[in-house]
Amino acid sequence: MAGDAVDPLAPGRLHLIVSPAGAGSYYFPWYAQILMAERTPGLRPMMVGPVYEGQSQRVDLWPDRYRVRIFQDDVLKRDEWVEISADRPTIYYVDIGFFSNSVDLYDATESARAEAETAPIRILGVHQAFEPLRIDLGAGLTGLYEGPRHQGMPAGEGRMRVMHGDYEVAVIDPATVIDGRPIGMPVPTDGRRVDGAIGADGSVVEGTRTKWADGRTFEGRYHGLTPDEGLMWWPDGTAWEGAYDGDGFPVGPGLLTREDGVTILEAPGIDTGGFDGAYSCTLPNGTPDTCFYVEGTAVATKEEFDARMADRRVAEQEAQREAEETARLAAAEETARQEAAAEAAAVEAAREAAARAEATAANGAVNGAPSDAMTPETVTAATTMTPVDGCTDVEGSFVADGGLSRLRFDGGGRGHFWQQTYGGTETYTFDVDFSYAGTRGGMRFDYGPAVYKDMAGNVMRETTIPSGDSECAYDGRVVTINGKDFARE
């Protein structure tokens, strides 16, 4: 009414009212189509209706001028720009007559009276009519503001969803618009509690305290809603002072305070499982000290640390020696493979020569061959002199190192290597099965698990050996793998 107080930021109300009727074209539906707003962005073009005789529908719109079209069924009746005022009704009234219908746009007084006398069967709220205002908050965050608007800009107080890409990370409700920007206390969707607002740069104000459901707390500088640099502490007494990655996880170097109150200076991170070495630290009473870790395990004294580091060096040297032994073995096996291939080629050549000789002898018996035709004796002599064709076909058992190294080829691509060796004062054996494939000058080895055993047959450890190609030579008696000779037994 005329004396009512008006909220300048409240939406206006557009009604389409159809009068009661019992005659005329009362059976046709009516519609109000809202196409566009003059200044306010985000309008969802819509059709209000159908509205039949004796009914009304309403849509709430932010104050602005709107392009409105009125239809009876699919027949256009009015098309115009209409001013929607804040917190006021605007009425389109359809009067259905016996011979004709009229569509009137009421003035403010008539609209107020008509609104008081009607009850809409359907109301579209302002948030159904408009998309949220999209606001770049900075720091990779976007705000979707649902609230009052003035000339297309956020105004008053509303609700804002805070987005990181396509994901909602927080809600600010209420979001109060100050200098054209909604601000307020964000409530993150992951359950943490933030005790400060998002600043003008899109980040939570520096010094704000954030607390997570697991009890950890942070104070410092933020990037968006994520800790960037500052102090984080846990209920068990652990604390980190330093930088954080994009997910808010501590990254070194920084100050790490352990549960026992010891502070490690320039710690590489908060996960001590990755610590390895000596670190400067401070005891709970403030005394400078050195803290020792070996592969993530804290070591109490320097003597123990030195001993464990020495043990590790010995283990590394042993691993290096084993790697070298593995390489040597691979070379030996490659040589054996090449020799086996040469022997296989020689056998095949001898077989073919014998077949040719038999064919020649048979032909001479029929056609009167000359007296110097090849006989089985000459064939044998010829094949004996034929050289082995490298390592294409190696078969048999071979030894080296006075019987301490043994190679066996089954002629079908499977083999075994055994060696007796030493580690300090201990004697142990090494066994490995392999598959092989030879050529004239080389052999390919693919190894199974390699096993070290003590002299009682107990397995000391298992290891793997990478497959590889080796140089190989074979003369029918000696197979040579990468320069190491293995003689046929």
XYZ file of C-alpha atoms in Angstrom:
489
model
C 0.000 0.000 0.000
C 0.990 3.667 -0.378
C 2.161 4.015 3.204
C 4.096 0.776 3.385
C 7.875 0.920 3.889
C 9.745 -0.255 0.800
C 12.902 -2.377 0.881
C 14.956 -0.936 -2.015
C 16.851 -4.240 -2.443
C 13.850 -6.575 -2.312
C 12.664 -8.150 -5.581
C 9.523 -6.884 -7.298
C 6.567 -9.170 -8.108
C 5.118 -9.640 -11.577
C 1.579 -11.207 -11.643
C -0.474 -12.607 -14.486
C -4.128 -12.675 -13.354
C -6.998 -14.047 -15.461
C -10.515 -13.040 -14.422
C -13.249 -15.557 -13.635
C -15.568 -16.189 -16.597
C -18.311 -18.527 -17.704
C -18.529 -17.390 -21.277
C -16.304 -16.250 -24.097
C -12.894 -17.824 -24.811
C -12.293 -18.762 -21.170
C -10.963 -22.210 -22.057
C -7.748 -20.895 -23.692
C -4.639 -20.693 -21.444
C -2.696 -17.467 -20.973
C 1.085 -17.024 -20.672
C 3.580 -14.301 -19.734
C 6.953 -14.669 -21.435
C 9.897 -12.817 -19.832
C 12.683 -12.543 -22.412
C 15.407 -10.285 -21.030
C 16.446 -7.710 -18.432
C 17.852 -4.336 -19.350
C 20.702 -4.180 -16.809
C 20.613 -7.226 -14.527
C 22.652 -10.207 -15.790
C 21.765 -13.863 -15.271
C 18.053 -13.844 -16.119
C 16.773 -17.255 -17.177
C 14.268 -16.532 -19.981
C 11.006 -18.139 -18.923
C 7.342 -18.689 -19.637
C 4.882 -18.087 -16.770
C 1.754 -20.200 -17.218
C -0.478 -21.718 -18.307
C -2.972 -19.555 -16.410
C -6.702 -20.287 -16.868
C -9.786 -18.230 -15.983
C -9.977 -17.433 -12.293
C -6.256 -18.165 -11.713
C -3.044 -16.174 -11.213
C 0.706 -16.896 -11.165
C 3.614 -14.780 -9.944
C 7.357 -14.466 -10.625
C 9.763 -12.433 -8.467
C 12.319 -10.283 -10.317
C 15.128 -7.955 -9.270
C 14.269 -4.263 -9.839
C 14.890 -3.471 -13.525
C 13.125 -3.094 -16.896
C 12.088 -6.380 -18.549
C 10.897 -7.376 -22.001
C 7.493 -9.032 -21.424
C 5.168 -10.707 -23.939
C 1.598 -11.837 -23.152
C 0.008 -14.722 -25.106
C -3.469 -16.202 -25.304
C -2.593 -19.784 -26.173
C -0.088 -19.131 -29.015
C -1.483 -15.718 -30.068
C 0.638 -12.697 -29.066
C -1.437 -10.034 -27.287
C 1.168 -7.637 -25.820
C 4.926 -7.090 -26.267
C 6.635 -4.321 -24.274
C 9.299 -3.266 -21.769
C 7.940 -3.172 -18.231
C 9.440 -1.522 -15.147
C 9.598 -3.825 -12.095
C 9.995 -1.824 -8.884
C 11.589 -3.019 -5.662
C 9.201 -4.647 -3.191
C 6.172 -3.724 -5.344
C 3.662 -5.708 -7.446
C 3.176 -5.256 -11.172
C -0.040 -6.749 -12.525
C -1.101 -7.936 -15.968
C -4.867 -8.423 -15.717
C -6.776 -10.421 -18.347
C -10.508 -9.642 -18.469
C -12.356 -12.384 -20.377
C -15.455 -10.991 -22.089
C -18.325 -12.586 -24.002
C -17.196 -11.221 -27.352
C -13.609 -10.103 -26.674
C -10.841 -10.105 -24.084
C -8.692 -7.283 -22.752
C -5.167 -7.392 -21.280
C -4.362 -4.449 -19.025
C -1.119 -3.440 -17.281
C -2.227 -1.986 -13.965
C -0.669 1.064 -12.356
C 0.822 0.893 -8.859
C -2.451 1.528 -7.026
C -4.452 -0.997 -9.032
C -1.638 -3.513 -8.773
C -1.542 -3.238 -4.975
C -5.320 -3.724 -4.777
C -5.351 -6.664 -7.200
C -2.462 -8.392 -5.412
C -4.317 -8.170 -2.105
C -7.352 -9.863 -3.655
C -5.637 -12.800 -5.337
C -3.733 -15.915 -4.261
C -1.292 -17.195 -6.928
C -1.437 -20.907 -7.705
C 2.304 -20.860 -8.453
C 5.189 -18.565 -7.447
C 8.638 -18.587 -9.075
C 11.213 -17.205 -6.641
C 13.900 -14.785 -7.676
C 16.596 -17.477 -7.422
C 14.624 -19.596 -9.873
C 14.459 -16.667 -12.259
C 18.157 -15.765 -12.149
C 21.497 -17.539 -12.346
C 23.814 -16.702 -9.421
C 26.157 -13.773 -10.008
C 29.641 -15.121 -10.808
C 32.371 -13.184 -8.989
C 36.131 -13.727 -9.368
C 37.396 -13.813 -5.792
C 41.071 -14.354 -6.669
C 43.423 -17.108 -5.480
C 41.746 -19.515 -7.889
C 38.312 -19.118 -6.248
C 34.987 -18.065 -7.762
C 31.930 -16.866 -5.858
C 28.359 -17.680 -6.932
C 26.279 -14.977 -5.233
C 22.557 -15.384 -4.646
C 21.152 -12.207 -3.168
C 19.962 -8.683 -3.893
C 21.264 -6.874 -6.953
C 21.380 -3.210 -7.855
C 21.924 -2.316 -11.487
C 23.412 -5.738 -12.131
C 25.814 -5.664 -9.175
C 25.589 -7.563 -5.871
C 24.030 -5.570 -3.062
C 22.786 -5.987 0.476
C 23.068 -9.410 2.030
C 22.739 -12.863 0.441
C 24.337 -16.251 0.176
C 27.528 -17.094 -1.737
C 28.908 -20.495 -2.737
C 32.712 -20.501 -3.017
C 33.955 -22.657 -5.904
C 37.379 -24.027 -6.814
C 36.945 -25.058 -10.430
C 33.784 -27.168 -10.548
C 33.884 -28.029 -6.837
C 32.121 -26.216 -4.037
C 34.657 -25.704 -1.241
C 32.762 -23.363 1.084
C 29.566 -21.407 1.656
C 29.313 -17.852 3.016
C 25.894 -17.264 4.523
C 25.247 -14.495 5.168
C 27.474 -12.808 2.599
C 27.397 -9.046 3.134
C 28.217 -6.820 0.168
C 30.787 -4.144 0.980
C 32.178 -1.982 -1.839
C 30.518 -4.263 -4.371
C 32.049 -7.460 -2.981
C 30.271 -10.102 -0.828
C 32.296 -10.980 2.271
C 31.688 -13.074 5.345
C 32.806 -16.108 7.306
C 33.299 -19.095 5.008
C 32.055 -22.515 6.108
C 34.210 -25.073 4.223
C 32.461 -28.164 2.926
C 35.153 -30.488 4.356
C 34.087 -29.766 7.933
C 36.914 -27.478 9.043
C 36.098 -24.304 10.976
C 37.529 -20.982 9.765
C 37.455 -18.113 12.231
C 38.023 -15.321 9.699
C 36.687 -13.898 6.457
C 37.948 -14.101 2.881
C 39.838 -10.902 2.074
C 39.957 -8.762 -1.040
C 42.627 -11.001 -2.605
C 40.409 -14.081 -2.413
C 42.351 -15.637 0.469
C 41.384 -16.070 4.096
C 42.739 -13.112 6.064
C 46.283 -13.757 7.353
C 46.397 -14.772 11.004
C 42.991 -16.451 10.873
C 42.748 -19.702 12.820
C 41.434 -22.821 11.086
C 40.619 -26.041 12.913
C 39.931 -29.448 11.353
C 37.786 -32.297 12.641
C 40.915 -34.351 13.443
C 42.028 -31.677 15.921
C 44.848 -30.033 13.949
C 44.896 -26.233 13.962
C 46.572 -23.659 11.708
C 47.384 -19.979 11.999
C 49.226 -18.023 9.339
C 48.995 -17.021 5.703
C 46.543 -18.600 3.264
C 46.148 -19.057 -0.462
C 42.398 -19.113 -0.920
C 41.186 -21.402 1.859
C 44.408 -23.453 1.933
C 47.294 -22.902 4.398
C 50.281 -21.366 2.613
C 52.784 -20.572 5.368
C 52.556 -20.537 9.137
C 52.133 -22.735 12.210
C 50.104 -25.946 12.323
C 49.820 -28.116 15.430
C 48.174 -31.412 16.405
C 46.592 -32.611 19.664
C 49.514 -34.999 20.346
C 51.980 -32.083 20.524
C 53.377 -32.394 16.988
C 53.787 -29.006 15.279
C 55.042 -27.673 11.950
C 56.150 -24.141 11.180
C 56.928 -23.511 7.531
C 55.428 -23.775 4.056
C 52.598 -25.941 2.685
C 51.844 -27.385 -0.728
C 48.716 -26.731 -2.806
C 46.785 -29.291 -0.763
C 47.810 -27.728 2.557
C 50.366 -30.438 3.414
C 53.641 -29.364 5.088
C 56.702 -29.194 2.821
C 60.277 -28.554 3.916
C 62.422 -27.055 4.992
C 60.682 -26.071 8.210
C 60.610 -26.461 11.962
C 59.173 -29.812 13.078
C 58.319 -30.293 16.744
C 57.885 -33.953 17.621
C 55.496 -35.378 20.192
C 58.346 -35.496 22.723
C 58.968 -31.744 22.392
C 62.187 -32.020 20.367
C 62.309 -29.491 17.501
C 64.139 -30.458 14.301
C 65.576 -27.494 12.428
C 65.250 -27.404 8.624
C 63.286 -30.631 8.590
C 62.528 -31.840 5.038
C 58.864 -32.370 5.948
C 56.552 -33.631 8.650
C 56.799 -37.337 7.779
C 59.823 -38.630 9.685
C 59.493 -41.901 7.774
C 61.542 -40.231 5.058
C 64.285 -38.900 7.368
C 67.784 -40.311 6.897
C 70.872 -38.679 8.392
C 71.884 -36.241 11.104
C 69.712 -33.159 11.751
C 70.280 -30.126 13.929
C 67.624 -30.032 16.636
C 66.686 -28.421 19.932
C 65.721 -30.344 23.063
C 62.581 -29.354 25.044
C 64.759 -27.406 27.495
C 66.251 -25.364 24.652
C 69.594 -27.178 24.484
C 70.997 -27.519 20.938
C 71.563 -31.119 19.887
C 71.810 -33.443 16.883
C 69.017 -35.881 16.058
C 69.866 -39.052 14.134
C 67.656 -41.048 11.757
C 68.359 -44.130 9.697
C 65.779 -44.812 7.012
C 62.979 -43.132 8.979
C 63.873 -44.617 12.385
C 65.146 -42.361 15.162
C 68.497 -43.459 16.611
C 69.322 -42.527 20.196
C 73.108 -42.025 20.050
C 75.798 -41.049 17.585
C 77.598 -44.351 18.233
C 74.537 -46.361 17.233
C 74.019 -44.110 14.218
C 77.622 -44.572 13.078
C 77.363 -48.357 13.550
C 74.158 -48.613 11.536
C 75.564 -46.412 8.797
C 78.654 -48.654 8.667
C 76.403 -51.716 8.408
C 74.561 -50.063 5.572
C 77.783 -49.305 3.730
C 78.785 -52.958 4.072
C 75.375 -54.003 2.748
C 75.704 -51.594 -0.146
C 79.143 -52.974 -0.962
C 77.762 -56.514 -0.817
C 74.928 -55.502 -3.113
C 77.469 -53.987 -5.498
C 79.550 -57.134 -5.397
C 76.504 -59.245 -6.085
C 75.577 -56.999 -8.970
C 79.060 -57.399 -10.418
C 78.882 -61.163 -9.879
C 75.526 -61.227 -11.598
C 76.956 -59.323 -14.533
C 79.911 -61.721 -14.693
C 77.586 -64.690 -14.576
C 75.448 -63.179 -17.305
C 78.541 -62.727 -19.445
C 79.557 -66.340 -18.820
C 76.110 -67.565 -19.712
C 76.130 -65.490 -22.877
C 79.419 -67.052 -23.919
C 78.010 -70.508 -23.255
C 74.955 -69.652 -25.296
C 77.066 -68.586 -28.265
C 79.166 -71.742 -28.101
C 76.061 -73.890 -27.883
C 74.669 -72.167 -30.954
C 77.906 -72.843 -32.861
C 77.836 -76.513 -31.908
C 74.221 -76.833 -32.976
C 75.009 -75.280 -36.333
C 77.906 -77.699 -36.843
C 75.734 -80.703 -36.044
C 73.101 -79.542 -38.480
C 75.720 -78.999 -41.205
C 77.079 -82.522 -40.607
C 73.597 -83.977 -40.847
C 72.969 -82.246 -44.142
C 76.358 -83.395 -45.534
C 75.629 -86.993 -44.583
C 72.274 -86.817 -46.303
C 73.871 -85.500 -49.476
C 76.520 -88.244 -49.381
C 73.967 -91.001 -49.046
C 72.007 -89.568 -51.942
C 75.159 -89.481 -54.116
C 76.075 -93.094 -53.231
C 72.612 -94.319 -54.094
C 72.691 -92.547 -57.425
C 76.103 -94.123 -58.255
C 74.850 -97.613 -57.517
C 72.139 -97.199 -60.124
C 74.046 -95.318 -62.828
C 77.580 -96.677 -62.397
C 79.236 -94.090 -60.239
C 83.019 -93.651 -60.531
C 85.240 -95.399 -58.022
C 85.965 -92.152 -56.137
C 82.273 -91.497 -55.316
C 81.616 -90.612 -51.630
C 81.228 -93.581 -49.312
C 80.024 -93.628 -45.697
C 83.683 -93.544 -44.660
C 84.384 -90.394 -46.680
C 81.176 -88.815 -45.418
C 82.254 -89.437 -41.839
C 85.616 -87.846 -42.533
C 84.009 -84.860 -44.190
C 81.501 -84.266 -41.415
C 84.160 -84.628 -38.757
C 86.072 -81.800 -40.377
C 83.000 -79.544 -40.687
C 83.255 -76.631 -38.150
C 80.548 -76.107 -35.510
C 78.250 -73.209 -36.425
C 78.756 -71.080 -33.295
C 76.207 -71.065 -30.457
C 73.063 -71.818 -32.460
C 72.702 -75.263 -30.872
C 74.495 -75.911 -27.570
C 73.655 -79.028 -25.546
C 75.384 -80.740 -22.637
C 77.117 -80.036 -19.331
C 80.155 -77.763 -19.023
C 82.479 -76.842 -16.163
C 84.949 -74.091 -15.268
C 86.973 -72.938 -12.242
C 88.058 -76.492 -11.430
C 84.447 -77.668 -11.195
C 83.281 -74.771 -8.982
C 81.221 -73.329 -11.856
C 78.840 -75.541 -13.865
C 76.599 -74.839 -16.862
C 73.974 -77.174 -18.272
C 72.070 -76.769 -21.590
C 69.265 -79.227 -22.423
C 69.288 -78.438 -26.164
C 65.656 -77.329 -25.957
C 66.159 -73.807 -24.617
C 66.381 -74.569 -20.862
C 69.476 -74.521 -18.699
C 70.923 -74.202 -15.200
C 73.951 -72.486 -13.668
C 75.562 -73.517 -10.355
C 78.568 -71.964 -8.631
C 80.355 -72.344 -5.334
C 81.566 -68.979 -4.026
C 82.674 -67.237 -0.861
C 81.607 -64.311 1.331
C 84.296 -63.448 3.864
C 85.033 -66.732 5.679
C 81.736 -68.308 4.627
C 81.225 -70.678 1.704
C 77.922 -70.769 -0.140
C 76.421 -71.799 -3.456
C 74.548 -69.914 -6.120
C 71.841 -71.548 -8.315
C 69.738 -70.120 -11.122
C 67.575 -71.648 -13.858
C 67.403 -69.923 -17.215
C 66.004 -70.156 -20.703
C 68.275 -69.454 -23.658
C 68.266 -68.861 -27.391
C 71.524 -68.910 -29.372
C 72.862 -67.494 -32.598
C 76.219 -68.046 -34.228
C 77.964 -65.406 -32.110
C 75.578 -64.670 -29.254
C 73.122 -66.047 -26.752
C 70.058 -64.544 -25.045
C 69.489 -65.436 -21.367
C 66.221 -64.999 -19.418
C 66.687 -65.863 -15.738
C 64.437 -67.286 -13.082
C 64.880 -66.547 -9.358
C 68.515 -66.814 -8.191
C 69.129 -68.515 -4.824
C 72.067 -68.269 -2.401
C 72.458 -71.220 -0.001
C 74.914 -72.071 2.721
C 76.805 -75.375 2.585
C 74.071 -77.043 4.637
C 71.562 -76.248 1.904
C 69.747 -73.492 3.826
C 68.471 -70.636 1.669
C 70.262 -67.451 2.618
C 68.391 -65.166 0.231
C 66.777 -64.933 -3.179
C 67.364 -62.255 -5.793
C 66.489 -61.458 -9.383
C 68.857 -61.144 -12.337
C 67.993 -58.982 -15.343
C 67.742 -60.761 -18.682
C 70.289 -59.896 -21.358
C 72.349 -60.808 -24.393
C 75.939 -62.130 -24.182
C 78.727 -62.842 -26.629
C 79.041 -66.574 -27.254
C 81.442 -68.920 -29.060
C 81.337 -72.727 -29.317
C 83.616 -75.221 -31.067
C 81.829 -78.406 -30.059
C 83.941 -78.865 -26.936
C 84.310 -75.502 -25.218
C 81.538 -72.908 -24.883
C 82.786 -69.359 -24.173
C 80.414 -66.806 -22.607
C 81.693 -63.221 -22.645
C 85.278 -64.499 -22.675
C 84.930 -67.192 -19.972
C 85.511 -70.796 -21.102
C 83.386 -73.712 -19.946
C 84.638 -77.178 -21.053
C 82.346 -80.071 -21.861
C 82.312 -82.770 -19.181
